[in-house]
mmCIF file of C-alpha atoms in Angstrom:
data_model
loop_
_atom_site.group_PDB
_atom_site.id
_atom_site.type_symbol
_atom_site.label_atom_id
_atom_site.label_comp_id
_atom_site.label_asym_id
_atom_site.label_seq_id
_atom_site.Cartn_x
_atom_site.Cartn_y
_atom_site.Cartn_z
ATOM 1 C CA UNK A 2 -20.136 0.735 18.384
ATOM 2 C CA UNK A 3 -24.028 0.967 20.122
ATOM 3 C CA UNK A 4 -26.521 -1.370 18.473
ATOM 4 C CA UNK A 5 -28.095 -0.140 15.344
ATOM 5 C CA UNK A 6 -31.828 0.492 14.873
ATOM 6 C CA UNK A 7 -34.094 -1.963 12.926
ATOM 7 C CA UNK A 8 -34.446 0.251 10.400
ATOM 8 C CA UNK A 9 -31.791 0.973 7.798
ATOM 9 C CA UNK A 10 -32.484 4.896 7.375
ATOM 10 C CA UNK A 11 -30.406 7.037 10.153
ATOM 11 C CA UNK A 12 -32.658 7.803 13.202
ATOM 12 C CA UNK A 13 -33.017 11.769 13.441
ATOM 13 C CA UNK A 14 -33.647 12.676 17.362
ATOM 14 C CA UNK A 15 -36.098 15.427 18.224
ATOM 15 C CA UNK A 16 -35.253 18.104 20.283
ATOM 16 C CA UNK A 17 -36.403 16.289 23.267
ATOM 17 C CA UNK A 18 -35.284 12.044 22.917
ATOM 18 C CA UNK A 19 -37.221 12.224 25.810
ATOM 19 C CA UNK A 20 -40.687 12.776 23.777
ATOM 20 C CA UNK A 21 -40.242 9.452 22.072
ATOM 21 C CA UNK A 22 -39.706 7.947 25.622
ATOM 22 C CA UNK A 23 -42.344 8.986 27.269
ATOM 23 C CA UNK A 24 -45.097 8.763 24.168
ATOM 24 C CA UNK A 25 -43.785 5.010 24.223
ATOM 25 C CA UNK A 26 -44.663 4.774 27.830
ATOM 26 C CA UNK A 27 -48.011 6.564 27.707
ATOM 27 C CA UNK A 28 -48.971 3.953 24.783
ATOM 28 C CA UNK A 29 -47.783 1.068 26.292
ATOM 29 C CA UNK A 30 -49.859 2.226 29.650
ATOM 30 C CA UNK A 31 -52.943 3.137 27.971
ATOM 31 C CA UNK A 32 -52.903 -0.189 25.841
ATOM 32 C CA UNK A 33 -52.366 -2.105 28.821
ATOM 33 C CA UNK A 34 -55.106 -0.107 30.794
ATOM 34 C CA UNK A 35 -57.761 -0.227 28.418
ATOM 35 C CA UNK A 36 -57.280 -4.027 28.135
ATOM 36 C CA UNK A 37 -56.846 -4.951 31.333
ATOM 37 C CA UNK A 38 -60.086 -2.939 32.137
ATOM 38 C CA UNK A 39 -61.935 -4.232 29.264
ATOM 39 C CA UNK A 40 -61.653 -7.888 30.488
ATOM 40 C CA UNK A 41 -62.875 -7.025 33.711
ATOM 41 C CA UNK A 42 -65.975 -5.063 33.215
ATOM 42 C CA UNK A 43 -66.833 -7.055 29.731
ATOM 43 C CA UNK A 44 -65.194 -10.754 30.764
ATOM 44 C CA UNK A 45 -67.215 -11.731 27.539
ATOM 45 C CA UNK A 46 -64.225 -9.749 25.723
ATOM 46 C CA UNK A 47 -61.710 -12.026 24.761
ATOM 47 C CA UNK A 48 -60.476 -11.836 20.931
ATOM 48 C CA UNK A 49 -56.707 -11.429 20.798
ATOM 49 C CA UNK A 50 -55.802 -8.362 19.313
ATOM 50 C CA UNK A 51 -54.614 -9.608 15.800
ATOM 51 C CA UNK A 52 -57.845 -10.906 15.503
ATOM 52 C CA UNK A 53 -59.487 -7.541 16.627
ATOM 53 C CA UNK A 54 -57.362 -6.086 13.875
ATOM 54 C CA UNK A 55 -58.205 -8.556 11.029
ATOM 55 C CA UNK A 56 -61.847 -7.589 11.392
ATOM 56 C CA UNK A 57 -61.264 -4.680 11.461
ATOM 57 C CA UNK A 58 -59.262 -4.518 7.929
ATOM 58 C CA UNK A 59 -62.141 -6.973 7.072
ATOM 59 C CA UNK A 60 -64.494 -4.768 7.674
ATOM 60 C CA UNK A 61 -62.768 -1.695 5.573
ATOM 61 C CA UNK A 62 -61.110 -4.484 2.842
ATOM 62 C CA UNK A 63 -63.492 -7.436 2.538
ATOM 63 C CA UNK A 64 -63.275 -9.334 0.660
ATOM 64 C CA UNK A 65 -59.372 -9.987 0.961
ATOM 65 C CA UNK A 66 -57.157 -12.605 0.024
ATOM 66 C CA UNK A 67 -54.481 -13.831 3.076
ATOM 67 C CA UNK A 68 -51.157 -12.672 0.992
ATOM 68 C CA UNK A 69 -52.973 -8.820 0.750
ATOM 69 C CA UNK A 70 -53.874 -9.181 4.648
ATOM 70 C CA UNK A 71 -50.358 -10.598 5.674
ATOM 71 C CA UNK A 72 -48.793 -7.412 4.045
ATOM 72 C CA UNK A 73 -51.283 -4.796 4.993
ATOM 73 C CA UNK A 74 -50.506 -6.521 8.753
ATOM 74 C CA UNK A 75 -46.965 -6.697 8.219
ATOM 75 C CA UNK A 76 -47.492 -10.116 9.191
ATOM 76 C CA UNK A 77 -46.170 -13.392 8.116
ATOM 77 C CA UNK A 78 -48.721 -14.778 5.551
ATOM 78 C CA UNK A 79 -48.734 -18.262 7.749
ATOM 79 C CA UNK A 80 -49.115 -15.774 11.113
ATOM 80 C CA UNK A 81 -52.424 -14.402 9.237
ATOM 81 C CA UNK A 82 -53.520 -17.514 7.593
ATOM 82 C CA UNK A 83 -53.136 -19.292 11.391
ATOM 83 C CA UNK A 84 -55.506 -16.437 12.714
ATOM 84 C CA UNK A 85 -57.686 -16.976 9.879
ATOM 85 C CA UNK A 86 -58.033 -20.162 10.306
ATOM 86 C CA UNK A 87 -59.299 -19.605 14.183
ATOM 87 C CA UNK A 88 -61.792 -16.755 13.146
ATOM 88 C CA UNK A 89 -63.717 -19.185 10.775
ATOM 89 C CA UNK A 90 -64.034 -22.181 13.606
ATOM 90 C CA UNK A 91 -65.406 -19.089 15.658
ATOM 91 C CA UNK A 92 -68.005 -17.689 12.734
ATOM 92 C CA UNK A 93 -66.185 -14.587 12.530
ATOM 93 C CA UNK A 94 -64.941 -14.933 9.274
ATOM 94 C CA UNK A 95 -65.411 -16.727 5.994
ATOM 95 C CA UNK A 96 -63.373 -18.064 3.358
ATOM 96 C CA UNK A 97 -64.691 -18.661 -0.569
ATOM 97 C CA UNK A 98 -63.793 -18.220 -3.846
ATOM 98 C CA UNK A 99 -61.768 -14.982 -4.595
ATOM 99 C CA UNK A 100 -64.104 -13.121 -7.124
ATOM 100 C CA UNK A 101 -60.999 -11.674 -9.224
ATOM 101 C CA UNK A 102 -58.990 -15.158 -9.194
ATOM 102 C CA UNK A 103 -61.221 -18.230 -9.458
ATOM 103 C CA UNK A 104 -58.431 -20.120 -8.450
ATOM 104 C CA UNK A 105 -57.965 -18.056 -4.863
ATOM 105 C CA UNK A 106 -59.818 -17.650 -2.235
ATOM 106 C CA UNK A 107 -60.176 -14.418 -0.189
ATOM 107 C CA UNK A 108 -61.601 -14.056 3.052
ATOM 108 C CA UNK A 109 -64.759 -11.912 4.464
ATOM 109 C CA UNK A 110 -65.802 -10.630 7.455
ATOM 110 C CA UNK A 111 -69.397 -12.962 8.405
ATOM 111 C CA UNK A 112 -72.420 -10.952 10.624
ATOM 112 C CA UNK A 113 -71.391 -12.459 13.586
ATOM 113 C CA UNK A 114 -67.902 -10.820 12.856
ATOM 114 C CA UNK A 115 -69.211 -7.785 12.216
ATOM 115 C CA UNK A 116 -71.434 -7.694 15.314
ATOM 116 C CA UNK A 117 -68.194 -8.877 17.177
ATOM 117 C CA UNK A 118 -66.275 -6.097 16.414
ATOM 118 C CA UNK A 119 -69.005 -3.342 16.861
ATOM 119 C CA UNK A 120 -69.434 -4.811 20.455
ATOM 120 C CA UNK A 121 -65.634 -4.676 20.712
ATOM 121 C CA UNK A 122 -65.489 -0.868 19.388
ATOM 122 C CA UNK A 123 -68.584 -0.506 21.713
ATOM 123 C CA UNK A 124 -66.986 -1.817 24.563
ATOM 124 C CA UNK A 125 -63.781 0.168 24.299
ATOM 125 C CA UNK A 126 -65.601 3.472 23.245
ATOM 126 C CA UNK A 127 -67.355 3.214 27.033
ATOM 127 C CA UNK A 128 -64.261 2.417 28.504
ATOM 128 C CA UNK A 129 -62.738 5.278 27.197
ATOM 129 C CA UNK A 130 -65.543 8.053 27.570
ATOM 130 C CA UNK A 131 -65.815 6.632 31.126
ATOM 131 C CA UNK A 132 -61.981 7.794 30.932
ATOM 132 C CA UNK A 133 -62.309 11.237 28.982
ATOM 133 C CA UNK A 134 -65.269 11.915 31.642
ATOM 134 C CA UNK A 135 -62.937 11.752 34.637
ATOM 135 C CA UNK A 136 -60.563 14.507 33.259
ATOM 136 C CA UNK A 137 -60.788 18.017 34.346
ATOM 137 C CA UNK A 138 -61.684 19.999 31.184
ATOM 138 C CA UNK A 139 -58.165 21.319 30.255
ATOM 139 C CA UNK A 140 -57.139 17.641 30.225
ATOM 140 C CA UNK A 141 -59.551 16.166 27.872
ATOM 141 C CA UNK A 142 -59.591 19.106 25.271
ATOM 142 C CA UNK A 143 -55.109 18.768 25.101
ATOM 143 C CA UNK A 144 -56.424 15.095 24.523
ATOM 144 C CA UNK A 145 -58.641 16.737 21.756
ATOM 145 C CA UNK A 146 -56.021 18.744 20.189
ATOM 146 C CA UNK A 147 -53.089 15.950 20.612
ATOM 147 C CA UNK A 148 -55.560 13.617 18.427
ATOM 148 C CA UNK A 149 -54.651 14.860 14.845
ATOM 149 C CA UNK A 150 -50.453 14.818 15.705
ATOM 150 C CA UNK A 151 -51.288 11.429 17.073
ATOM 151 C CA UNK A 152 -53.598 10.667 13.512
ATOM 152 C CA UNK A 153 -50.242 12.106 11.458
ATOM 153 C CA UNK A 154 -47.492 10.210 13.559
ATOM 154 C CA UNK A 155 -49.641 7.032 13.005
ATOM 155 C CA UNK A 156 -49.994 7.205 9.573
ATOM 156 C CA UNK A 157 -45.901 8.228 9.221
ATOM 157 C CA UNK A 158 -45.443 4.789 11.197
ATOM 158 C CA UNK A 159 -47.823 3.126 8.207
ATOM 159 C CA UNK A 160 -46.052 4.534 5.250
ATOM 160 C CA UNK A 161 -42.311 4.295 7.107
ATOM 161 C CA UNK A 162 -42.235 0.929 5.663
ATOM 162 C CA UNK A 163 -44.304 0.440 2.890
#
């Protein structure tokens, strides 16, 4: 019997198994591109990825206690509470009292984190226009016109589990 997927509902194939393939590939490319790229013309550029993405649920959810981040993550609470604890030796985050439960704490995203992950979002919005720009025309407007399938197919990954 072949190996079962991670998940427990069946796996429904598309008309083309292929698609799922080759979007894998073209993420996995494009991910690797932009940050390969990104730490060469901005070597200042160096927050790991879960960090990138903490401040940026920071910066939509702040304050927010570690449990609520963990699961929003899909993250081990110690996994996000490790992280955590290397954004506030940085100055990118800050821990205190939880407002709602005086006897949490939650954390929030500090200035400097903020102006950390606008540079970031900066950074990788060049990158990418720099990108866009280099495409003939009929290129970057199927790029246009893929983004709200890609919007919908990410937001089906979000709600999958939860």
């Amino acid at each position: 019997m072949p190996p079962q997927p991670p998940s427990h509902r069946p796996v429904h194939r598309s008309a083309d198994a292929s698609d799922a393939h080759r979007l894998t590939e073209a993420v996995t490319r494009l991910r690797r591109a932009l940050r390969a790229s990104i730490r060469t013309d901005y070597p200042w550029e160096t927050l790991p990825m879960a960090q990138v993405e903490l401040l940026q649920v920071l910066a939509a959810h702040s304050p927010a206690r570690i449990g609520d981040l963990a699961a929003r993550q899909r993250l081990a609470a110690s996994t996000v509470s490790g992280l955590i604890g290397q954004m506030i030796t940085a100055g990118l985050v800050a821990r205190a009292v939880d407002p709602a439960d005086r006897r949490a704490s939650a954390v929030t995203l500090t200035p400097a984190g903020g102006d950390q992950l606008a540079a970031w979002t900066r950074a990788h919005e060049n990158r990418l226009d720099a990108a866009l720009a280099s495409l003939d025309e009929p290129d970057r407007a199927a790029v246009r016109a893929a983004l709200p399938a890609l919007f919908h197919l990410a937001a089906f990954l979000e709600d999958a589990d939860g």
